[in-house]
PDB file of C-alpha atoms in Angstrom:
ATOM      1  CA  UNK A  22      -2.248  98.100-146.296  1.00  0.00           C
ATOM      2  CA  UNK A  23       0.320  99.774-148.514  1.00  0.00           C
ATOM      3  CA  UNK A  24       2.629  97.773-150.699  1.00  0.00           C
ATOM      4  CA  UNK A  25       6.363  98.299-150.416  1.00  0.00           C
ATOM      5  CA  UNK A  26       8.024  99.955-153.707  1.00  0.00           C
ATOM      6  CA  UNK A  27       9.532  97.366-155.701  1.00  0.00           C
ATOM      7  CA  UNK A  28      12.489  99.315-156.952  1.00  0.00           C
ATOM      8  CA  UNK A  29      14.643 101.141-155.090  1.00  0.00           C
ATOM      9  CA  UNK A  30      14.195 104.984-154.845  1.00  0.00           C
ATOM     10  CA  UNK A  31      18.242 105.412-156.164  1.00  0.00           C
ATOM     11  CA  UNK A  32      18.024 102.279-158.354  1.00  0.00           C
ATOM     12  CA  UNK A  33      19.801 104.323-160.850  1.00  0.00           C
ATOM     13  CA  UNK A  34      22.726 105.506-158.805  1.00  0.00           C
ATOM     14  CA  UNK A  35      23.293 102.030-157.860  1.00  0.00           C
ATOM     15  CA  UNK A  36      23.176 100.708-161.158  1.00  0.00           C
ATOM     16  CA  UNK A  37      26.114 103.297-162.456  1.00  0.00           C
ATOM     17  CA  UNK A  38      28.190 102.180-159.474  1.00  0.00           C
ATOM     18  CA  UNK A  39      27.789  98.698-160.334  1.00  0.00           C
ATOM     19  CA  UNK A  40      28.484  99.964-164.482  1.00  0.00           C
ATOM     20  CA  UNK A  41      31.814 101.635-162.817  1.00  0.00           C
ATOM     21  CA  UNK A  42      32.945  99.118-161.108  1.00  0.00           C
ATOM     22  CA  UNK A  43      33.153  96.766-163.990  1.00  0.00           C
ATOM     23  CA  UNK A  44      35.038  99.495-165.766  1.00  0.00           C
ATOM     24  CA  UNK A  45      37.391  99.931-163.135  1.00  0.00           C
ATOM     25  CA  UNK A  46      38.028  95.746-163.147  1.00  0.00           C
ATOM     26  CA  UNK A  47      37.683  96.065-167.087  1.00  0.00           C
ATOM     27  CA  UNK A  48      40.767  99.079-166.928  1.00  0.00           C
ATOM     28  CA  UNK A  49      42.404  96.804-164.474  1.00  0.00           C
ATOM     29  CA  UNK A  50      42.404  94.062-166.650  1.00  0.00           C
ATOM     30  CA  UNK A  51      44.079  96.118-169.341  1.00  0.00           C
ATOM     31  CA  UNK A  52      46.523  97.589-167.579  1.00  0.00           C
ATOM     32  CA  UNK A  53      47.870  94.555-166.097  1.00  0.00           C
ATOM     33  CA  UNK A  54      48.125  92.882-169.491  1.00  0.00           C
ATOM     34  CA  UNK A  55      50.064  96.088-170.966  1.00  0.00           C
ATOM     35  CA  UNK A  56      52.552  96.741-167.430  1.00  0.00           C
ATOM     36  CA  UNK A  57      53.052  92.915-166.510  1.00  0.00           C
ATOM     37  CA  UNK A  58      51.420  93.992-162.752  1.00  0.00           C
ATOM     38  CA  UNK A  59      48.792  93.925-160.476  1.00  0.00           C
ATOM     39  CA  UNK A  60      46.548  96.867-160.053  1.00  0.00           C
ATOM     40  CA  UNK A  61      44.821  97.740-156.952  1.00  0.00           C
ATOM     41  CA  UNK A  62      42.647 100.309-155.874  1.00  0.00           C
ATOM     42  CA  UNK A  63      43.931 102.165-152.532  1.00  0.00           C
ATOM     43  CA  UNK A  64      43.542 105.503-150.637  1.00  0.00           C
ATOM     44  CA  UNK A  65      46.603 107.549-149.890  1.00  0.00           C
ATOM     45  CA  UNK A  66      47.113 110.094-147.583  1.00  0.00           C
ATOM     46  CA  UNK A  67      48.438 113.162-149.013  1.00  0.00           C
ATOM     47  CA  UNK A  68      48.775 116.235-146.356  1.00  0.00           C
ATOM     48  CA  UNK A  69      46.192 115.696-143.831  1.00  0.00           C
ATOM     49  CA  UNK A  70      43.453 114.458-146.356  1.00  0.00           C
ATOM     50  CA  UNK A  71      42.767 110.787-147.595  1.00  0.00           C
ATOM     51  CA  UNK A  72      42.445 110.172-151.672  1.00  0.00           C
ATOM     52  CA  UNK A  73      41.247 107.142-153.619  1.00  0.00           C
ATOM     53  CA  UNK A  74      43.464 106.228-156.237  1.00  0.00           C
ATOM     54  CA  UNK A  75      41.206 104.286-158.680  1.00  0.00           C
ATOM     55  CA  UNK A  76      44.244 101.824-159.505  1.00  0.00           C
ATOM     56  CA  UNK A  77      47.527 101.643-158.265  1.00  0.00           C
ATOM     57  CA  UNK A  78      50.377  99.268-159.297  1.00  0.00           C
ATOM     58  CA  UNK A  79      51.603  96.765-156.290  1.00  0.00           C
ATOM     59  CA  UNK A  80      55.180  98.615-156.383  1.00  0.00           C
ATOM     60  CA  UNK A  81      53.259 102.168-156.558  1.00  0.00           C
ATOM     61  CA  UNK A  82      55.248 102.792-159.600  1.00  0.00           C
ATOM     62  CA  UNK A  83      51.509 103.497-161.628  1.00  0.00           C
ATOM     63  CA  UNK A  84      48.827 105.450-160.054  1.00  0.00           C
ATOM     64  CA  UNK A  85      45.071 105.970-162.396  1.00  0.00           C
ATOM     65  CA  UNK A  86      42.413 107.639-162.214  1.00  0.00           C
ATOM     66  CA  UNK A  87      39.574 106.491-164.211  1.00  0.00           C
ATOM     67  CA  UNK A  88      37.131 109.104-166.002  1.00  0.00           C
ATOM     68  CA  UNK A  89      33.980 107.779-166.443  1.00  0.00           C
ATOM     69  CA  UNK A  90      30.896 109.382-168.786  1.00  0.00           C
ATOM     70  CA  UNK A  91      28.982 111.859-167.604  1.00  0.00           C
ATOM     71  CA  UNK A  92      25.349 110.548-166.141  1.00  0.00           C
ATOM     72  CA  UNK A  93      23.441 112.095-169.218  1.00  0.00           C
ATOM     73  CA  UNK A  94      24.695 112.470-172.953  1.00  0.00           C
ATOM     74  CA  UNK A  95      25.558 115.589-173.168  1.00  0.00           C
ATOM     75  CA  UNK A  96      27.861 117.818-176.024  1.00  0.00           C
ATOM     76  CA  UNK A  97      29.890 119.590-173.863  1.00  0.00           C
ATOM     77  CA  UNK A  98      31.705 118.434-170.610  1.00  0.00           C
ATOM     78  CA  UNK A  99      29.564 120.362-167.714  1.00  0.00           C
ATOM     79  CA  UNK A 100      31.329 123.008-165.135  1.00  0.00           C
ATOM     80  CA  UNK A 101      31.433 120.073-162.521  1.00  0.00           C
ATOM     81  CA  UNK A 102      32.630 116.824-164.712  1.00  0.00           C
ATOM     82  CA  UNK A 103      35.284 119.499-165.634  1.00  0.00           C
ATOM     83  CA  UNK A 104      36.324 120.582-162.181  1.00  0.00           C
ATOM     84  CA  UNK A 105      36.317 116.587-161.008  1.00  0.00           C
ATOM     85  CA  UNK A 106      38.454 116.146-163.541  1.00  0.00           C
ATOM     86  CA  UNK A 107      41.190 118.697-162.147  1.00  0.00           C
ATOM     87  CA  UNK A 108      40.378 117.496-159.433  1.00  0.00           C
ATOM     88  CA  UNK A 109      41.603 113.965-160.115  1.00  0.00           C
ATOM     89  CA  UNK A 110      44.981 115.750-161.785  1.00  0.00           C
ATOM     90  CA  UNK A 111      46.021 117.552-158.692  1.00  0.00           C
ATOM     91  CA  UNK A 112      45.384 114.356-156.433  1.00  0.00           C
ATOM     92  CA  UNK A 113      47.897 112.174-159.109  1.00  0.00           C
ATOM     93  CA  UNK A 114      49.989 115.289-159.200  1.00  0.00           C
ATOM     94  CA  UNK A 115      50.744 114.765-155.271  1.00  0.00           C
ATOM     95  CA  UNK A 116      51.586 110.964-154.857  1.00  0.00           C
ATOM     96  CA  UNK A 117      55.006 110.017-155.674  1.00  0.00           C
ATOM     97  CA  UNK A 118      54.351 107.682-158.509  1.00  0.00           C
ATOM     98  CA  UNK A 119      56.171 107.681-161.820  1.00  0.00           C
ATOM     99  CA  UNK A 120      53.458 106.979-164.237  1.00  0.00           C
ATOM    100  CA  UNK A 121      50.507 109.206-163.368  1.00  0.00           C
ATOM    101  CA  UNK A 122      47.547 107.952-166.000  1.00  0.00           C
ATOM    102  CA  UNK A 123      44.205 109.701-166.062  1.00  0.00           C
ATOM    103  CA  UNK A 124      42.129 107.235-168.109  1.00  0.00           C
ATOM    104  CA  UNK A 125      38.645 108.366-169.867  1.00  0.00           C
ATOM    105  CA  UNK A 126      36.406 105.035-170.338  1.00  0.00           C
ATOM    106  CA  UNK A 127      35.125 107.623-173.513  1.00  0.00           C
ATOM    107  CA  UNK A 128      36.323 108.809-176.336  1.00  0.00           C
ATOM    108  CA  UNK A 129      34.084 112.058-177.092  1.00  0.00           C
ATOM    109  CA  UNK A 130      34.983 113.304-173.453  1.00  0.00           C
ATOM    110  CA  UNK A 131      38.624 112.508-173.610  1.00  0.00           C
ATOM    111  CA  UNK A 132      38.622 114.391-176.644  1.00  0.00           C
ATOM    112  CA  UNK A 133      36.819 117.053-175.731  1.00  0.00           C
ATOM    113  CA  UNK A 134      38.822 117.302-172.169  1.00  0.00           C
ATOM    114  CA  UNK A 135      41.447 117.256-174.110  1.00  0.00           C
ATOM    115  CA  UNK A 136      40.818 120.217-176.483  1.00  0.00           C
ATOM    116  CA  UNK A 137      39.463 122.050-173.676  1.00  0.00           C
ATOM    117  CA  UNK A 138      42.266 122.097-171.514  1.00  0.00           C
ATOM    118  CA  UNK A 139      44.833 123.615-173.981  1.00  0.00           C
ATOM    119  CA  UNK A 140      42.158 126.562-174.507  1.00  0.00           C
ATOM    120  CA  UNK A 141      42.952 127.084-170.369  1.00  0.00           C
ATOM    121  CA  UNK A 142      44.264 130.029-168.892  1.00  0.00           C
ATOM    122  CA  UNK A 143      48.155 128.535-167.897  1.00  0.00           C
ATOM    123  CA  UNK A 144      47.767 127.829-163.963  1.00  0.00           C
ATOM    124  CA  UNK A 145      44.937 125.163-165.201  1.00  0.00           C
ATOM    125  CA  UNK A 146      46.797 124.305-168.446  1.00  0.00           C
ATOM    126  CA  UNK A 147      49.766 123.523-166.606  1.00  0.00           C
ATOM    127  CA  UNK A 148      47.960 121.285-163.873  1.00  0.00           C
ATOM    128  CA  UNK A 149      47.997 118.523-166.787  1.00  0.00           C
ATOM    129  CA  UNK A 150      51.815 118.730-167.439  1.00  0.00           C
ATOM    130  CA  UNK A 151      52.962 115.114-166.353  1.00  0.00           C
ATOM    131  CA  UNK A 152      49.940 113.527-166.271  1.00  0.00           C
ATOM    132  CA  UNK A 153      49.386 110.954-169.017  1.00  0.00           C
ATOM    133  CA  UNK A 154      46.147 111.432-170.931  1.00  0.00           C
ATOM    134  CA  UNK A 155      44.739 107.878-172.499  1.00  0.00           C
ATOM    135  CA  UNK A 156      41.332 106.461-173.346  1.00  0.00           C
ATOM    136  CA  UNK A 157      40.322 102.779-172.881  1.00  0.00           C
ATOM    137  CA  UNK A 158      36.987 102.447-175.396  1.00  0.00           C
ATOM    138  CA  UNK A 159      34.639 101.211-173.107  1.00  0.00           C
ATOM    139  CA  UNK A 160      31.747 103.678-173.394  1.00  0.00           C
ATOM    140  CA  UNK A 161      30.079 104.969-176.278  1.00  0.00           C
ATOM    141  CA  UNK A 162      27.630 107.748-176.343  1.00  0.00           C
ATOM    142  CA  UNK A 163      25.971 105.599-178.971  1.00  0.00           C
ATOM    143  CA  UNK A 164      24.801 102.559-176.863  1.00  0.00           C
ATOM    144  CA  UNK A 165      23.981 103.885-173.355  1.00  0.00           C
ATOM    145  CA  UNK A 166      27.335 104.140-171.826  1.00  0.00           C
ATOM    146  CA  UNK A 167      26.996 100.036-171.873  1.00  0.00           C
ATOM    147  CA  UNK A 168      30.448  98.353-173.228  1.00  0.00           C
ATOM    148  CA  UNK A 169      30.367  98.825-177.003  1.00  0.00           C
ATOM    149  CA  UNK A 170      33.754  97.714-178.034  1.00  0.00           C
ATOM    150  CA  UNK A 171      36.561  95.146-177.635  1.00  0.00           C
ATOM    151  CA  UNK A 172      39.141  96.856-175.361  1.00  0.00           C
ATOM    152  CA  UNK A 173      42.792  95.339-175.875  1.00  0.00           C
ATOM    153  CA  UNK A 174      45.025  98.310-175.407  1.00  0.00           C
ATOM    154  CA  UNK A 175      44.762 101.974-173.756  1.00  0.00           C
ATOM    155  CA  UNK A 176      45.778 104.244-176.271  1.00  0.00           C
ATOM    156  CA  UNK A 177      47.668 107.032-175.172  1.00  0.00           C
ATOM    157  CA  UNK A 178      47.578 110.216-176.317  1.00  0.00           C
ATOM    158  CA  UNK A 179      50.654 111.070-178.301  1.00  0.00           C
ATOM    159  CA  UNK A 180      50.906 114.485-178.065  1.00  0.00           C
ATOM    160  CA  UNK A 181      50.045 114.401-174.359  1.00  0.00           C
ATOM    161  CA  UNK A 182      51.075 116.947-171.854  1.00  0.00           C
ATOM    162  CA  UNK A 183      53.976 115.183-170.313  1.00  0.00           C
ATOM    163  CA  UNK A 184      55.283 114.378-174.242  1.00  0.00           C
ATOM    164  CA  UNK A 185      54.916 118.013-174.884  1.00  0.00           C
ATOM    165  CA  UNK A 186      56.638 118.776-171.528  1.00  0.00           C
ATOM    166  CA  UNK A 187      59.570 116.973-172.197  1.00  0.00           C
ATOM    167  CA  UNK A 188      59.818 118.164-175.169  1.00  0.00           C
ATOM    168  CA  UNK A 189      60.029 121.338-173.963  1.00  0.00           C
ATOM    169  CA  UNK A 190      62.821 120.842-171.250  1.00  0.00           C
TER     170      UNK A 190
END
């Protein structure tokens, strides 16, 4: 007689969605302390297609979307992470929020996302004008993508594209 497996063939996809959903509650937690709201995750409907919006504020003033680490450590942001990424801009582009965060739970790859994207050919470069750029330390390459750090505050990026956008106007 055979023996059933003890662990699950996709143990390990199930364990990152459980690790991203505590982020998500973690960056809700933090956002509600810094906005004085509740945050929400919801799907919208923008055209004929349906989005999740990682967080949204009750009065849809705030719309995030979380960017998690990539699966493995890696020192560059892969062709795919990158193109999610976009991806995430264009869907906060469309909604009719005022504050449109994109949130990286990691520091290397909001830095690096961030260099990279100013090194873009303009269409791409300009997909990230209005869209706040910020970081919430709550993955480290260091430790296994566990929690590695009190998180208080997002920080946002000072010179981000919006900032520079404005400035420009």
């Amino acid at each position: 007689m055979r023996k059933k497996d003890s662990q699950p063939i996709f143990s390990y996809r199930r364990t990152l969605h459980e690790r991203n959903q505590i982020r998500k509650r973690m960056v809700a937690h933090i956002l509600r302390a810094n906005f004085k709201k509740e945050f929400r995750t919801c799907r919208i409907l923008v055209g004929d297609q349906f989005f999740t919006i990682d967080l949204m504020s009750e009065d849809d003033e705030i719309a995030a979307k979380i960017v998690n680490p990539c699966r493995m450590p890696c020192k560059k942001i892969s062709s795919g992470k990158f193109q999610q990424i976009l991806s995430a801009i264009i869907v906060l582009k469309s909604i009719d929020s005022k504050r449109k965060l994109l949130i990286f739970t990691n520091k290397k790859m909001y830095e690096e996302f961030s260099s990279s994207i100013r090194s873009m050919p303009k269409p791409i470069r300009d997909a990230a004008f209005g869209i706040i750029m910020s970081w919430i330390p709550l993955s480290d390459e260091s430790d296994d993508y566990e929690y590695s750090e009190p998180a208080t505050a997002f920080r946002d990026n000072q010179n981000s594209f919006s900032q520079t956008r404005r400035g420009q106007q």
